XYZ file of C-alpha atoms in Angstrom:
574
model
C -0.251 0.140 0.061
C 1.404 3.070 -0.718
C 0.179 6.367 0.537
C 1.081 10.036 -1.220
C -0.661 12.798 0.987
C -0.577 16.034 -0.802
C -0.510 18.645 1.833
C 0.328 22.179 1.789
C 1.265 22.644 5.084
C 2.981 18.975 5.860
C 5.718 20.231 8.338
C 9.605 20.248 7.183
C 11.706 17.359 8.296
C 13.792 19.358 10.611
C 10.470 19.423 12.512
C 10.062 17.769 15.674
C 7.974 14.631 15.581
C 4.898 15.950 17.297
C 5.168 19.197 15.268
C 2.060 18.083 12.812
C 0.071 16.453 15.928
C -0.215 20.185 17.511
C -2.245 21.293 14.634
C -4.288 18.205 15.055
C -4.954 18.494 18.753
C -5.778 22.071 17.974
C -7.946 21.699 15.451
C -11.380 21.617 16.686
C -11.845 24.789 19.318
C -15.106 25.416 20.087
C -15.948 28.319 21.318
C -19.244 29.343 21.818
C -19.978 32.937 20.906
C -22.908 35.479 22.671
C -25.485 36.485 20.424
C -26.642 39.438 18.765
C -29.858 40.639 18.646
C -30.422 40.594 14.779
C -33.925 42.563 14.769
C -35.061 44.496 11.882
C -33.928 47.811 12.485
C -30.728 47.140 14.099
C -26.898 46.987 13.138
C -25.634 43.931 14.123
C -22.025 43.864 15.995
C -19.677 40.941 15.644
C -19.362 38.234 18.334
C -16.907 38.122 20.719
C -14.865 34.918 20.941
C -13.267 33.841 24.248
C -10.143 32.825 22.738
C -6.945 34.020 23.373
C -5.223 36.126 21.031
C -2.072 34.268 21.163
C -4.088 31.242 19.848
C -2.257 29.773 16.863
C -4.030 30.428 13.700
C -6.647 27.678 12.034
C -5.921 26.197 9.426
C -7.859 24.014 6.720
C -6.078 21.533 4.521
C -7.469 19.000 2.029
C -5.551 16.256 2.506
C -5.314 13.301 -0.644
C -4.222 10.225 0.494
C -3.788 7.519 -3.274
C -4.176 3.629 -2.023
C -2.755 1.271 -4.545
C -5.124 -1.614 -4.798
C -3.589 -3.220 -7.719
C -5.237 -4.438 -11.347
C -7.301 -6.933 -9.449
C -9.398 -4.337 -7.529
C -11.452 -0.873 -9.145
C -13.091 1.307 -7.212
C -14.950 4.700 -8.064
C -13.667 7.418 -6.048
C -15.953 10.615 -5.504
C -14.299 13.683 -7.333
C -13.822 15.839 -3.584
C -12.479 18.800 -5.682
C -14.336 21.945 -4.065
C -17.618 23.024 -5.819
C -17.021 26.046 -7.744
C -20.245 27.729 -8.843
C -20.296 28.907 -12.444
C -20.300 33.036 -13.100
C -23.746 33.198 -14.631
C -25.336 31.380 -11.813
C -23.461 33.725 -9.276
C -24.672 37.032 -10.582
C -27.950 36.013 -11.106
C -28.611 34.384 -7.086
C -29.895 36.998 -4.812
C -27.570 37.739 -1.786
C -28.352 35.359 1.038
C -30.980 37.626 3.837
C -31.900 35.181 7.055
C -35.605 33.887 7.259
C -35.692 36.636 10.470
C -34.214 39.318 8.153
C -37.195 38.415 4.960
C -39.806 38.242 7.289
C -39.485 42.299 8.994
C -38.029 43.489 6.511
C -39.252 42.464 3.040
C -42.760 41.418 4.119
C -45.724 43.552 2.820
C -48.988 42.482 4.248
C -50.489 44.739 0.816
C -49.062 41.905 -0.932
C -50.430 39.232 0.897
C -54.506 38.247 -0.165
C -54.947 35.806 2.813
C -53.675 38.266 5.477
C -57.337 39.877 6.540
C -58.559 36.529 7.077
C -55.710 35.312 8.734
C -54.748 37.947 10.973
C -57.705 37.068 13.397
C -56.501 33.788 14.109
C -52.473 34.887 13.996
C -51.215 37.353 16.204
C -47.325 38.719 14.937
C -44.942 35.992 15.115
C -41.746 36.482 17.169
C -38.402 36.316 16.872
C -36.429 34.429 18.507
C -32.624 34.973 18.716
C -30.311 32.281 18.617
C -28.370 31.191 21.900
C -25.574 29.548 21.702
C -24.378 26.356 21.904
C -24.075 24.353 25.142
C -21.055 22.105 24.022
C -20.614 21.385 28.115
C -23.708 19.353 27.849
C -25.195 15.833 26.374
C -27.693 15.511 24.712
C -30.473 12.786 25.390
C -31.336 10.152 23.097
C -33.428 11.392 20.318
C -37.479 9.883 20.844
C -37.434 7.705 17.497
C -34.139 5.961 18.707
C -36.709 3.496 20.525
C -33.985 0.797 21.542
C -31.805 3.083 23.179
C -32.409 3.874 27.186
C -34.462 6.468 28.515
C -31.718 8.127 30.377
C -28.801 9.829 29.017
C -25.599 7.627 28.580
C -22.494 9.503 27.299
C -20.819 6.105 26.458
C -22.093 3.404 23.893
C -23.945 0.648 25.905
C -21.836 -2.274 27.116
C -22.934 -5.174 24.836
C -22.359 -3.268 22.032
C -18.797 -2.286 22.963
C -18.182 -6.065 24.186
C -19.408 -7.041 20.333
C -16.905 -4.425 18.492
C -14.318 -5.242 21.094
C -14.200 -8.934 20.276
C -14.209 -8.187 16.205
C -11.285 -6.442 17.006
C -9.800 -8.993 18.818
C -10.604 -11.432 16.452
C -9.062 -9.353 13.587
C -5.423 -8.696 15.350
C -5.730 -12.726 16.744
C -2.415 -14.671 15.940
C -1.607 -17.989 16.850
C 1.249 -19.382 18.939
C 1.317 -22.545 17.430
C 3.586 -23.165 14.219
C 1.480 -24.877 11.308
C 4.424 -24.249 8.765
C 1.985 -21.716 6.664
C 3.971 -19.978 3.940
C 5.048 -16.077 4.777
C 2.821 -14.784 2.094
C 0.926 -16.326 -0.573
C 0.312 -14.173 -3.613
C -0.695 -10.737 -2.078
C -1.670 -12.143 1.290
C 0.510 -12.938 4.148
C 0.039 -13.331 8.211
C -1.922 -16.554 7.792
C -3.642 -18.182 10.992
C -6.004 -20.802 10.652
C -9.555 -19.810 11.982
C -11.102 -22.989 12.216
C -9.390 -26.505 14.000
C -7.174 -28.045 11.106
C -8.665 -31.347 11.730
C -12.487 -30.615 11.409
C -12.099 -28.542 8.534
C -10.651 -31.291 6.250
C -14.132 -33.348 6.208
C -14.900 -33.124 2.841
C -18.910 -33.122 3.537
C -20.291 -30.380 1.166
C -17.654 -29.624 -1.568
C -16.208 -33.549 -1.483
C -12.862 -31.368 -1.587
C -11.125 -31.335 1.756
C -10.496 -27.727 2.609
C -9.535 -25.749 5.687
C -9.748 -21.437 6.341
C -7.513 -19.097 6.979
C -7.738 -15.464 8.107
C -4.955 -13.510 5.997
C -4.017 -9.628 5.969
C -3.860 -8.445 2.154
C -0.801 -6.179 1.396
C -2.731 -3.815 -1.137
C -5.134 -2.675 1.235
C -4.011 -3.864 4.742
C -7.352 -5.483 5.103
C -8.510 -9.126 6.444
C -9.782 -11.358 4.398
C -10.523 -15.674 4.117
C -8.782 -17.548 2.099
C -10.635 -21.196 2.077
C -7.739 -23.728 0.531
C -9.137 -26.811 -1.255
C -5.796 -29.106 -1.497
C -5.230 -31.421 -4.191
C -6.998 -29.494 -6.286
C -6.092 -29.644 -9.668
C -7.656 -26.946 -12.280
C -8.425 -28.819 -15.796
C -9.926 -25.437 -17.448
C -9.032 -21.900 -16.693
C -12.470 -20.892 -18.312
C -13.918 -22.091 -14.691
C -12.421 -18.741 -13.562
C -14.802 -16.834 -15.776
C -17.469 -17.331 -12.953
C -15.500 -15.671 -10.556
C -15.863 -12.117 -11.947
C -19.357 -12.754 -12.290
C -19.520 -13.287 -8.708
C -17.077 -10.591 -8.064
C -19.534 -7.977 -8.858
C -22.528 -9.035 -6.667
C -22.152 -6.567 -3.839
C -25.325 -7.725 -1.513
C -25.842 -8.007 2.103
C -27.050 -11.181 1.914
C -23.859 -12.685 0.541
C -20.206 -12.735 1.643
C -18.495 -11.275 -0.966
C -16.317 -13.161 -3.269
C -12.546 -11.248 -4.250
C -10.748 -13.724 -6.451
C -9.590 -17.253 -7.330
C -5.577 -18.340 -8.042
C -3.848 -21.601 -7.490
C -0.854 -21.997 -5.596
C 1.797 -24.731 -4.974
C 3.134 -22.724 -1.638
C 1.542 -25.562 0.428
C 3.390 -27.843 -1.528
C 0.741 -29.425 -3.189
C -1.371 -28.267 -5.720
C -4.296 -26.174 -3.679
C -7.062 -23.844 -5.477
C -7.810 -20.596 -2.921
C -10.608 -18.857 -3.123
C -10.460 -15.295 -1.054
C -13.652 -13.927 0.993
C -14.557 -11.048 2.970
C -13.830 -11.536 6.854
C -16.426 -11.364 9.072
C -14.927 -11.798 12.819
C -16.755 -13.797 15.467
C -19.527 -14.806 12.735
C -20.451 -18.735 12.944
C -22.076 -21.008 10.838
C -25.949 -21.707 11.618
C -25.037 -25.034 12.674
C -22.634 -24.038 14.990
C -25.198 -21.477 16.041
C -28.232 -23.508 16.561
C -28.016 -27.392 15.850
C -24.302 -28.334 17.387
C -24.663 -29.347 21.438
C -23.656 -27.066 23.515
C -22.680 -26.967 27.209
C -25.349 -25.889 29.473
C -25.648 -22.327 30.845
C -24.902 -21.889 34.438
C -27.693 -19.636 36.129
C -27.914 -19.316 39.584
C -26.244 -22.251 40.225
C -28.796 -24.334 37.923
C -28.426 -25.520 34.755
C -29.985 -23.739 31.777
C -30.881 -26.041 29.408
C -31.237 -23.704 25.448
C -34.476 -22.830 23.586
C -35.641 -26.143 22.174
C -36.559 -24.342 18.608
C -36.163 -20.721 16.983
C -38.750 -18.531 17.347
C -40.931 -18.564 14.791
C -40.115 -14.267 14.340
C -36.477 -15.556 13.959
C -37.350 -18.513 11.372
C -38.696 -15.368 8.930
C -36.325 -12.969 9.766
C -33.807 -15.704 8.127
C -36.344 -16.842 5.566
C -36.939 -13.082 3.967
C -32.696 -12.862 4.097
C -32.181 -15.505 2.364
C -34.871 -15.384 -0.256
C -33.219 -12.100 -0.856
C -30.100 -13.026 -1.402
C -30.889 -15.863 -3.719
C -33.021 -13.439 -5.754
C -29.565 -11.609 -6.366
C -28.288 -14.582 -7.668
C -30.864 -15.907 -9.734
C -31.341 -12.336 -11.192
C -27.543 -12.740 -11.885
C -27.979 -15.827 -14.082
C -26.261 -17.762 -11.024
C -27.074 -20.231 -8.344
C -26.342 -19.822 -4.918
C -25.686 -24.273 -4.554
C -24.305 -23.337 -1.333
C -27.539 -23.023 1.569
C -26.428 -25.381 3.854
C -26.645 -25.069 7.489
C -22.331 -24.780 7.311
C -22.349 -22.657 4.684
C -24.818 -19.879 5.861
C -22.966 -17.777 8.080
C -24.514 -15.699 11.224
C -22.448 -12.380 11.498
C -24.528 -10.521 14.016
C -27.950 -11.202 15.730
C -30.135 -12.548 13.278
C -27.909 -11.369 10.186
C -27.405 -14.567 8.172
C -24.980 -14.164 4.861
C -24.820 -17.287 2.219
C -20.794 -17.731 2.057
C -18.997 -19.234 -0.516
C -20.830 -18.276 -3.580
C -18.912 -19.393 -7.155
C -17.425 -22.537 -5.359
C -19.253 -24.881 -6.885
C -18.996 -23.008 -10.089
C -15.249 -23.603 -10.720
C -14.982 -27.177 -8.736
C -17.386 -28.530 -10.924
C -17.142 -27.036 -13.802
C -19.199 -27.950 -16.860
C -19.255 -25.607 -19.857
C -22.971 -27.222 -20.829
C -24.243 -26.691 -17.183
C -27.714 -25.824 -16.635
C -28.266 -22.853 -14.547
C -31.719 -23.104 -14.710
C -31.590 -27.160 -12.752
C -29.168 -25.031 -9.909
C -31.569 -22.512 -9.329
C -34.266 -25.140 -9.010
C -31.936 -27.276 -6.362
C -31.944 -23.771 -5.043
C -35.165 -23.942 -3.665
C -34.786 -27.310 -2.483
C -31.876 -26.746 -0.351
C -33.576 -23.331 0.651
C -36.279 -25.385 2.029
C -34.194 -28.547 3.962
C -32.427 -25.456 5.447
C -35.485 -23.990 7.059
C -36.487 -27.513 7.798
C -33.491 -28.591 9.529
C -33.658 -25.074 11.264
C -37.361 -25.606 12.732
C -36.328 -29.382 13.532
C -32.956 -28.434 14.879
C -31.710 -31.702 13.909
C -29.581 -32.375 10.365
C -31.835 -35.251 10.049
C -34.942 -33.806 9.424
C -35.133 -34.365 5.875
C -35.024 -37.759 6.175
C -38.207 -38.273 7.560
C -40.587 -35.698 6.106
C -44.089 -37.100 7.177
C -42.941 -36.943 10.305
C -40.826 -33.272 10.632
C -43.778 -31.709 8.691
C -45.609 -32.941 11.391
C -43.484 -31.415 13.841
C -43.520 -28.085 11.858
C -46.839 -27.727 12.033
C -47.002 -28.232 16.124
C -44.520 -25.998 16.545
C -45.051 -23.176 14.005
C -47.936 -20.850 12.204
C -49.948 -22.870 9.007
C -47.961 -20.394 6.676
C -44.641 -21.471 7.914
C -45.595 -25.253 7.461
C -47.029 -24.236 4.270
C -43.544 -22.319 2.775
C -41.373 -25.427 4.259
C -43.524 -27.559 2.217
C -43.564 -25.308 -1.148
C -40.014 -25.898 -1.088
C -39.152 -28.932 -0.070
C -41.619 -30.636 -2.923
C -40.145 -31.566 -5.968
C -43.610 -32.217 -7.779
C -45.411 -29.755 -9.524
C -44.524 -26.544 -12.047
C -40.767 -25.071 -11.954
C -40.943 -22.506 -8.689
C -40.156 -19.237 -8.791
C -39.484 -15.912 -6.863
C -42.279 -14.702 -7.532
C -44.581 -17.420 -5.813
C -41.902 -17.447 -3.113
C -42.471 -14.270 -2.020
C -46.312 -14.508 -2.523
C -45.626 -17.421 0.281
C -43.263 -15.048 2.607
C -45.593 -12.328 2.102
C -45.368 -8.450 2.167
C -46.145 -8.139 5.869
C -42.738 -10.015 6.710
C -40.639 -8.368 4.197
C -42.155 -5.464 6.086
C -41.254 -6.501 9.506
C -38.279 -7.449 8.446
C -37.488 -3.919 7.149
C -38.756 -2.255 10.419
C -36.544 -4.329 12.379
C -33.583 -2.801 10.278
C -34.550 0.254 10.623
C -34.836 0.234 14.500
C -31.560 -1.647 14.925
C -30.514 1.190 12.136
C -31.225 4.086 14.649
C -30.286 1.931 17.777
C -26.964 2.213 16.510
C -26.746 5.792 15.145
C -27.704 6.837 19.167
C -25.038 4.871 19.921
C -23.112 7.014 17.619
C -24.254 10.346 18.637
C -23.479 9.122 22.873
C -19.726 9.414 21.552
C -20.190 12.143 19.201
C -18.575 14.529 22.199
C -15.797 12.317 23.660
C -13.035 12.856 20.657
C -13.482 16.646 22.316
C -11.926 15.306 25.316
C -9.719 13.249 24.021
C -8.210 16.377 22.374
C -8.233 18.629 26.046
C -6.468 15.775 27.907
C -3.980 15.696 25.203
C -3.139 19.205 25.963
C -2.905 18.814 29.547
C -0.913 16.309 29.069
C 1.559 18.186 27.295
C 1.526 20.818 30.032
C 1.205 19.469 33.693
C 4.584 18.592 34.546
C 6.927 19.356 31.992
C 10.539 18.903 33.190
C 11.815 21.850 31.242
C 10.797 24.468 28.182
C 12.198 27.227 27.195
C 15.098 26.556 29.905
C 12.928 26.865 32.302
C 12.863 23.595 34.848
C 9.550 25.463 36.217
C 7.869 26.203 33.636
C 4.727 23.775 34.200
C 4.649 25.288 37.982
C 4.720 29.141 37.287
C 2.121 31.453 35.878
C -0.444 30.450 34.128
C 0.506 27.025 34.142
C 0.132 26.978 38.225
C -3.148 27.615 37.423
C -3.660 24.520 34.885
C -1.450 22.289 37.549
C -4.596 23.172 40.495
C -7.427 22.379 37.634
C -5.769 18.729 37.174
C -5.788 18.420 40.734
C -9.123 19.940 41.821
C -10.624 17.277 37.994
C -8.838 14.062 38.967
C -6.994 14.090 42.599
C -9.750 14.589 44.835
C -10.212 12.812 48.099
C -13.262 13.377 50.663
C -13.220 13.794 54.557
C -11.038 10.712 55.091
C -8.527 10.944 52.639
C -9.992 8.482 50.213
C -9.420 9.065 46.155
C -12.600 10.476 44.567
C -13.132 8.066 41.400
C -16.446 9.959 40.014
C -16.399 10.136 36.207
C -19.082 11.936 36.159
C -17.453 14.950 37.767
C -14.610 14.324 35.552
C -16.851 14.363 32.000
C -18.560 17.635 33.251
C -15.435 19.765 34.681
C -13.876 18.727 31.428
C -16.523 19.509 28.791
C -17.339 22.653 30.884
C -13.428 23.765 30.756
C -13.847 22.779 26.619
C -16.693 25.201 26.538
C -14.855 27.941 28.312
C -18.255 28.857 30.433
C -17.900 31.567 32.824
C -18.383 29.565 36.009
C -16.342 29.994 38.758
C -14.384 27.249 40.093
C -11.991 27.498 43.969
C -8.927 25.825 43.194
C -7.038 24.694 46.299
C -2.839 24.033 46.568
C -1.870 20.727 47.944
C -0.316 22.388 51.240
C -3.634 24.700 51.150
C -1.605 27.689 51.615
C -2.805 29.342 48.284
C -6.592 29.415 46.868
C -7.764 30.425 43.756
C -10.869 31.623 42.393
C -11.238 31.409 38.986
C -12.998 30.558 35.611
C -13.177 27.913 33.564
C -12.618 30.486 30.587
C -9.608 31.769 32.325
C -8.440 28.212 32.825
C -9.061 27.415 28.936
C -7.415 30.639 28.301
C -4.249 29.646 30.094
C -4.340 26.062 28.933
C -5.011 27.886 25.181
C -1.801 30.087 25.487
C 0.510 27.379 26.544
C 0.095 24.953 23.700
C 0.738 27.332 21.516
C 4.240 28.452 23.186
C 4.686 24.308 23.317
C 3.428 24.854 19.393
C 5.427 27.751 18.021
C 8.392 25.701 19.694
C 7.973 22.346 18.459
C 7.965 24.053 14.893
C 10.836 26.134 14.873
């Protein structure tokens, strides 16, 4: 991967390593401005900023980064060139006038034919001045975010954080066992088996022994899954034609296939497929069918649910039906609707894996795509039947299995599964498939996805203000306890820097009446947000020996921090 920055403000080679960081840390300085009445007939005066005059000038630059993805990757980048309005449009465009001024200055009641009718019902609309933003306050969740707790939380919920942390850990995971794997394979490196090798080599589905590895691409630095088929000798180069067709399909219900190649790096003739990597995903077989150890709760064993809820069954059915619709519309067949090849990548979130593998392994120039598509319906029904009966042998005794399904689930689901697994009758089609599913259940799935998107948006909103606190604490770390600056060993404890030191103790080093440390996250968040906003609220700072007591405002402390950090920034740029 090659990165070519084009920033005119790039520091020179002789600059310190922290020189470029100072501009980034200082960039998003939020300074609430006092409002000025903008009523009609009053002259507007510029608002006074609370930022000190010694603060460094804020610079803006557009940094473009180019990545070398190689010849096999084709991405369409959005043009980020600043938009320039044509001269002819600018000449015709009227000057911008705030809506409040348009109401007070340009409105003429004589020109309004409905003024005499509406005047009796509506009085003169008051003009409300815009108040400064309260940057030191956290907003509560919005009402439409129904999955967010009602109380205000400045951080994302624990379950979402744990999920993301586990995925991040899985991406960075390495193996301490030496599997004698090649250091590099095509453009991939750092190969790690993601499944026990003894289990993955069993050729149950593809009739060829295979094993999956997690690897990092040297082109973009992203993790991918390499599924290797051992001892496979490719007889027709035309078999790779299907790879390009599958690579063009980008669908949320399919695991994207990127490329395939042959290699002898493992000491034999192997065929390798490259798929997207979904960390901590598991197959439907592992999630619902494979026996698990009983969970312990309150000292007692808790058995697993005997069968899946019907809402979950319909959710899986809608997602898999849509994935099949996309594949069939491209004149392709999934051919991998199996319990071990459908991945559960999130809560009720399924994706069909290993699409296109059969097209290469069992390549036949005269293959019947329509026949394979009809087999997709049969495999689809068999998958739902096995999930409903919680057994991989459900298809061996259809009458007994369908009787069990009719007892556990609604007649609609029973008829849907029966339609899929029945080989007799006219050829099945997608229209009839979605007719059995019903538009109501498709809309239910859409509503669930929309609610989940609102929930994630609420999680992001809760983390919106936290980046500012990191930049603020970074400035405090640069200033506090600095051993020496400008040949002054006591620089960090003299002048305005002494106020910053006392404020640091006030925020982080408080103790109670018994001398025990006070660990209160709410106090830290409130103080740092008030400091970042520079409010006029005053606070009393006491020295450690209790001989000095200063009463200053958050505005004064912020000014002292900006001045001290500006001195450090100018010194680092020399």
